[in-house]
Every structure is written in structure tokens, then in C-alpha cells.
């Protein structure tokens, strides 16, 4: 057979070890549901649950693993709350989240169902549907309980001993798809796996419950290998956002659509709204830029807590429902204790906890006294994940969703906690908490932000705590004759980090003439180098008296 043309040849080669992928639907411009008779050569070794060929052709891929309805393991869980804001309430994201937080935070997650008037145009059709390509990862669902992470952990330990390499806990990379091709592949897989197609035709029958029972059956009592694909954390700057941007609307576009480019619920705007502290970490776009998730049936979000304990807002643009699970933030230590028990290999390696990829069953967590709440997100709905909450989930079919982080003022105590935890674990930070705190406090004074003032205001309490901690370290370690004011651009264009614990050095830093490009936090000043203590230089952005003046202004003095 003549060599296939590029890029099909490369694609076939990359998929040689993945015979469960529908090659015909992936590489054709338009998916063809008929059997292909092209003689494509594959390896003979196939994963369990998959065969090649049938009575009609030799090379089609068949999913032989199937739904075991009688063995369903659907957990018995209470639902997290769903909120229905009015037209007026829906106009202000931060104010509405602050309103529902006292109740919703007790569940870790909640749903927000917009008013009927919320009908943003979807930009994930047309040209993006046909041409935008995204990368995937391969998830072996039957190993997500603990086998995947234990295998990866063993590889990482061997790597440390110089035996083998490892890519950490991440999933193996899969092929690239367009949205159209991925939807066709996802539909084929789900149709063959759940052969009773009528269970998905009537939403009143709650079809996601059948998928949920089967999903946890695979996790808890696997009988065969089940591999699926997931497009996770895709950069919207590459594949594009599902929400409209000013540049995406034609000059003749309906004016009603232009309102969605400015909507606070358009996730391209949400993280930078007035009152969101991420707006003050303007050098960092990674957490304030939305990311896209593309999933199929069983695509999984394994248990995690959001970076820096930030809020997360997720919006589903289209597709099948997604099941979410939330653990309230106050049970975080209980969950981490269970992880230590499940993965004793992590003893002495606490920095690896946040990298684990595991899907412990809600039933298992409940038996350990850890409450878990369920949320079922449908298209055109939002899910809010609260600070410090552990969460997980999975898709019940093809879906496209978008998410972004958020840092309203009530996040400040969680931000300070994450700074302390990251420093103890010598873990890199993604944001500058001190920069967000101080710049946010100054802006709150300038704009007279509601809730920021008084002795019990969010900024007042957070800044008092931070200044007290900073003042103690300066008095203990720093000699006035060695102190300097930071240069204006220090840690602004490039975020400076402690070479020991990677903590952010926006507020203060220690340097030495022997290595002008290296700095440490005050706490690790002695570990910066071996030079005499007298050679140290202490750099401060603000004098403690200046910081106390900000506190006084916040208190209204």
C-alpha cells in the first residue's frame, strides 16, 4: 500500500499503540460512521475490551467493554445547592458570590443557574469547530483509584535513585483532535459502551445517574481496561474562548451579542473585575486567563484543591452533563490524612501531595468521616468551587467547558494560608500574595470599597496579620545599616523568588554582593551563601511605618 500523505502518515504512526481510537473518524475531515475497509496496519497487541474487525470489515475498532448495570456503584450523596439569581442579582458576580457564600461554602461547591435571558453566543462552532486543534491525554479509568499514582510514584523514586526517568503523575499524551472529530469519537465510544441508547434520549430519566453508577463501578471494582481521552486545561489563547471577545464580533453583529463581551460572567472578564485581587497581579496572566476542558464519557478531573486556594468558576458551553464532587475546605486536613494512609510511599515527601492523580470513591471518603457533596452541571450553567475545597468530577459524554480563577477579598485568609504552606513545602508560587494585598488595600482606600474598612474589614485583618509577621522577622534578623530600599523595578518585570523555599519576594528580600542575581526571603537569609553575615543586604519595598499607615487608613483613622 502506498505511504499515506502527510500529516495523516504521522498521525497514524503516533496512534499505532492506540488501536482503540477510531482512526477513520479522526483523520477524515468529516467523520464517516460507515466501516472503513482501508488496509491500515496495527500492532496485534490490543488492550482488554477492544477488538479489531467484524463481519463487515477487517480494520474497524470495536469497544467490547460494556455497561454492567447490575453492578452499579452509584454513591449515596447529598446534593450541593443550586442557586437561581434574579436578573438584578446576576448583574454583579462578586456581590452575588458574597451573598451565597455563607451557605454554599459549607458544601465546597455549588451550581449557579443563570436567568432565562442569559443566552451568550457560542463561538465554539464554525471555523473553530472545523480547524482548531487541541492535544489530549490518555486516562486509564480502571487505574485511577490508586494504581496510576502508585506506579508513577515508584517511577519517581527510581528516578531519584538514578534508575529511570519519569514525567511525574501526569497522564500520557494522546493524539490531537478538532472539536468535530473529538465529538464523533466520543459519541461512537459512548454508543458502543452503553448499548441501550434509549437511556440517553429522555432527560427526565436522569441518564447521568446510569453513567455515574458505571463510572464508580469501574473505579472501585474494575474488570477490564477502560481508556478514554481528555483535553484538560487548554489555553484559550490557542484554541479560543467560547465566550465572545470584542475582536470576535463582526461590525454588523447583532448588538444584543455585544453585551456579552462586557458581561462580568464572561470568564475573560471575571478574574479582573473591580474587587477581584487577581487584577492587581497584572504581571501574571496564567491564572486570570480562562482555560478550556474538552471531555468524553468517563473523562476525569481527579481530586485536587485549587492552586493558592483560589476560587474557580466553571461554565459549560455545550454537551452532556458533568458530575462534580466537593469536600468543604474545613475537611482538607482529613482528606490529606486519608491520602497519607492510602499512599504510605509519600512519607517524607509532602511536596508531592498536590501532584497526586487519584479518584477515591465518595463512598470511601464518607466511611472515613469526610463529607462529599454531588453537583450535576448541565449546559449553560456555572459551578463555583470555594477556597480550600477539594473537588473532582467526570464527564458523562462529550462536553466543552471553560473555567477561570477568582480572588475576591474574602479569599485573603486562604491566600495567606497558602503562602505559609507553600513556603514550608518549598513549592513555587504562581501569584504574589503581598502585591495583591498591598495594591488591593490601596485601591480599596482610594475607591472606598464596601467591606474593606473598619477594624474587622477583610483588608484590615489580612494586612495587620501580614505586617505583624513581617515586622517580627525584620526586628529579629535585619541590621539597620544593612537595609536598603528596593529598586522600583525589583520583582516587577520578573517575579523574584527565594532560592531556598521559592517564596515571593515582593515585600522584602536578602541579597549578598557575592551573587547579585540571587536572593532569599528573610527567614532563609543565613542559607543564601557562606559569606560573613556582615555582607548581607536587606531590601525592603515598604517601611513598616508606611504599612501601618495603610492599616490606619483602612480603619478610618
mmCIF file of C-alpha atoms in Angstrom, residues 474 476-485 498-500 509-516 518-540:
data_model
loop_
_atom_site.group_PDB
_atom_site.id
_atom_site.type_symbol
_atom_site.label_atom_id
_atom_site.label_comp_id
_atom_site.label_asym_id
_atom_site.label_seq_id
_atom_site.Cartn_x
_atom_site.Cartn_y
_atom_site.Cartn_z
ATOM 1 C CA UNK A 474 12.841 42.342 60.399
ATOM 2 C CA UNK A 476 14.960 39.677 64.660
ATOM 3 C CA UNK A 477 17.241 39.468 61.616
ATOM 4 C CA UNK A 478 17.900 42.799 59.990
ATOM 5 C CA UNK A 479 20.542 45.375 60.866
ATOM 6 C CA UNK A 480 19.533 48.935 60.013
ATOM 7 C CA UNK A 481 22.948 49.671 58.498
ATOM 8 C CA UNK A 482 22.486 46.793 56.042
ATOM 9 C CA UNK A 483 18.960 47.759 54.990
ATOM 10 C CA UNK A 484 18.164 49.246 51.585
ATOM 11 C CA UNK A 485 15.065 50.340 49.728
ATOM 12 C CA UNK A 498 13.688 32.826 47.431
ATOM 13 C CA UNK A 499 16.333 30.392 46.202
ATOM 14 C CA UNK A 500 15.596 28.122 49.177
ATOM 15 C CA UNK A 509 14.463 40.115 50.294
ATOM 16 C CA UNK A 510 18.010 39.279 51.341
ATOM 17 C CA UNK A 511 20.961 39.656 48.961
ATOM 18 C CA UNK A 512 24.744 39.459 49.010
ATOM 19 C CA UNK A 513 27.486 41.097 46.980
ATOM 20 C CA UNK A 514 28.890 37.665 46.081
ATOM 21 C CA UNK A 515 25.870 36.758 43.961
ATOM 22 C CA UNK A 516 23.868 39.837 42.890
ATOM 23 C CA UNK A 518 20.385 35.522 43.893
ATOM 24 C CA UNK A 519 18.026 36.408 46.732
ATOM 25 C CA UNK A 520 16.366 34.718 49.670
ATOM 26 C CA UNK A 521 13.484 35.513 51.976
ATOM 27 C CA UNK A 522 14.395 36.916 55.409
ATOM 28 C CA UNK A 523 13.754 33.560 57.048
ATOM 29 C CA UNK A 524 16.412 31.841 54.911
ATOM 30 C CA UNK A 525 18.961 34.668 54.953
ATOM 31 C CA UNK A 526 21.651 32.500 56.517
ATOM 32 C CA UNK A 527 21.281 29.897 53.760
ATOM 33 C CA UNK A 528 21.783 32.352 50.916
ATOM 34 C CA UNK A 529 25.572 31.869 50.826
ATOM 35 C CA UNK A 530 28.613 31.205 53.035
ATOM 36 C CA UNK A 531 29.817 34.816 53.153
ATOM 37 C CA UNK A 532 30.111 36.635 56.518
ATOM 38 C CA UNK A 533 26.803 37.916 57.890
ATOM 39 C CA UNK A 534 28.056 41.481 57.535
ATOM 40 C CA UNK A 535 27.965 41.134 53.732
ATOM 41 C CA UNK A 536 24.188 40.630 53.681
ATOM 42 C CA UNK A 537 21.901 43.322 52.242
ATOM 43 C CA UNK A 538 18.260 43.551 53.301
ATOM 44 C CA UNK A 539 15.899 45.001 50.700
ATOM 45 C CA UNK A 540 12.508 46.420 51.681
#
